[in-house]
């Protein structure tokens, strides 16, 4: 156990458009893990399970997956489209993640 930081870097998205986190333990679960989203734009935000709004700022959102994993979709450039998807094993509901789990 311990705090882990998982990095998503928009400079390398041509190489990776899907990632998988096997053991995330964020604030809602009493853990200290974080997802660091490195973008060249403005500060981003966690929007829960809401749709991307294309406001020009990076956003991260939760998308339901299956009974074992959900997905975090990240719009790194603020165009309203997901640029990367992160499979989150054992994270199946939006309330298992909070804004404090993300660093933009």
Short mmCIF file of C-alpha atoms in Angstrom, two decimals:
data_model
loop_
_atom_site.label_atom_id
_atom_site.label_comp_id
_atom_site.label_asym_id
_atom_site.label_seq_id
_atom_site.Cartn_x
_atom_site.Cartn_y
_atom_site.Cartn_z
CA UNK A 1 0.00 0.00 0.00
CA UNK A 2 0.90 3.66 -0.21
CA UNK A 3 0.13 6.60 -2.41
CA UNK A 4 0.60 6.03 -6.13
CA UNK A 5 0.47 8.65 -8.87
CA UNK A 6 -0.62 7.50 -12.32
CA UNK A 7 0.43 9.92 -15.10
CA UNK A 8 -1.40 10.64 -18.34
CA UNK A 9 0.72 12.90 -20.58
CA UNK A 10 -0.95 14.41 -23.66
CA UNK A 11 2.45 14.65 -25.38
CA UNK A 12 2.51 10.85 -25.60
CA UNK A 13 -1.12 10.20 -26.58
CA UNK A 14 -0.13 9.19 -30.10
CA UNK A 15 1.45 6.15 -28.46
CA UNK A 16 -1.19 5.33 -25.85
CA UNK A 17 -4.92 5.98 -26.18
CA UNK A 18 -6.00 3.43 -23.59
CA UNK A 19 -4.47 2.64 -20.23
CA UNK A 20 -5.40 0.36 -17.36
CA UNK A 21 -5.03 0.93 -13.63
CA UNK A 22 -5.24 -2.27 -11.64
CA UNK A 23 -5.21 -1.06 -8.03
CA UNK A 24 -6.47 2.51 -7.69
CA UNK A 25 -7.39 3.61 -4.17
CA UNK A 26 -8.56 7.21 -4.19
CA UNK A 27 -9.95 9.60 -1.61
CA UNK A 28 -13.52 8.22 -1.70
CA UNK A 29 -12.09 4.81 -0.75
CA UNK A 30 -9.83 6.21 1.99
CA UNK A 31 -6.72 5.97 -0.19
CA UNK A 32 -4.19 8.47 -1.47
CA UNK A 33 -3.71 7.44 -5.12
CA UNK A 34 -4.01 10.16 -7.76
CA UNK A 35 -4.21 10.48 -11.52
CA UNK A 36 -1.92 13.20 -12.86
CA UNK A 37 -3.16 14.60 -16.17
CA UNK A 38 -0.36 16.51 -17.90
CA UNK A 39 -1.73 18.81 -20.59
CA UNK A 40 -0.34 21.83 -22.36
CA UNK A 41 -3.57 23.76 -21.88
CA UNK A 42 -5.37 25.32 -18.95
CA UNK A 43 -6.24 23.61 -15.69
CA UNK A 44 -8.77 20.85 -16.03
CA UNK A 45 -11.62 19.49 -13.98
CA UNK A 46 -13.30 16.26 -12.85
CA UNK A 47 -16.92 16.32 -14.06
CA UNK A 48 -18.17 13.04 -12.58
CA UNK A 49 -20.45 11.22 -15.01
CA UNK A 50 -21.49 14.36 -16.91
CA UNK A 51 -20.84 14.74 -20.64
CA UNK A 52 -17.80 16.69 -21.84
CA UNK A 53 -18.84 20.25 -22.61
CA UNK A 54 -16.10 21.22 -25.07
CA UNK A 55 -15.30 24.43 -23.16
CA UNK A 56 -11.65 24.43 -24.22
CA UNK A 57 -10.35 23.10 -20.89
CA UNK A 58 -9.27 19.52 -20.15
CA UNK A 59 -11.87 17.37 -18.40
CA UNK A 60 -12.04 13.89 -16.92
CA UNK A 61 -15.27 11.91 -16.57
CA UNK A 62 -16.48 8.47 -15.47
CA UNK A 63 -18.12 6.09 -17.90
CA UNK A 64 -19.72 2.85 -16.70
CA UNK A 65 -17.96 -0.29 -17.80
CA UNK A 66 -18.78 -3.77 -16.58
CA UNK A 67 -19.22 -5.35 -13.14
CA UNK A 68 -15.44 -5.37 -12.56
CA UNK A 69 -14.26 -2.06 -14.00
CA UNK A 70 -15.35 1.37 -15.13
CA UNK A 71 -13.60 3.84 -17.40
CA UNK A 72 -12.19 7.29 -16.87
CA UNK A 73 -12.30 9.20 -20.12
CA UNK A 74 -10.05 12.24 -20.47
CA UNK A 75 -10.50 15.10 -22.91
CA UNK A 76 -6.98 16.56 -22.84
CA UNK A 77 -7.55 19.49 -25.21
CA UNK A 78 -11.07 20.61 -24.29
CA UNK A 79 -12.70 19.84 -27.64
CA UNK A 80 -15.47 17.75 -26.06
CA UNK A 81 -14.09 14.39 -27.26
CA UNK A 82 -12.30 11.72 -25.24
CA UNK A 83 -8.60 11.54 -26.12
CA UNK A 84 -7.71 8.71 -23.75
CA UNK A 85 -9.63 6.08 -21.78
CA UNK A 86 -8.35 4.55 -18.57
CA UNK A 87 -9.82 1.22 -17.49
CA UNK A 88 -10.21 1.37 -13.70
CA UNK A 89 -10.32 -2.13 -12.25
CA UNK A 90 -12.59 -2.40 -9.17
CA UNK A 91 -13.97 1.14 -9.77
CA UNK A 92 -17.51 0.54 -10.97
CA UNK A 93 -19.42 3.63 -9.77
CA UNK A 94 -18.83 7.35 -10.20
CA UNK A 95 -18.95 7.96 -6.43
CA UNK A 96 -15.79 5.88 -6.00
CA UNK A 97 -13.84 8.81 -7.51
CA UNK A 98 -13.63 12.46 -6.46
CA UNK A 99 -12.07 15.64 -7.84
CA UNK A 100 -9.19 15.23 -5.36
CA UNK A 101 -8.17 12.04 -7.18
CA UNK A 102 -7.11 14.13 -10.20
CA UNK A 103 -4.30 16.63 -10.63
CA UNK A 104 -4.40 18.78 -13.76
#
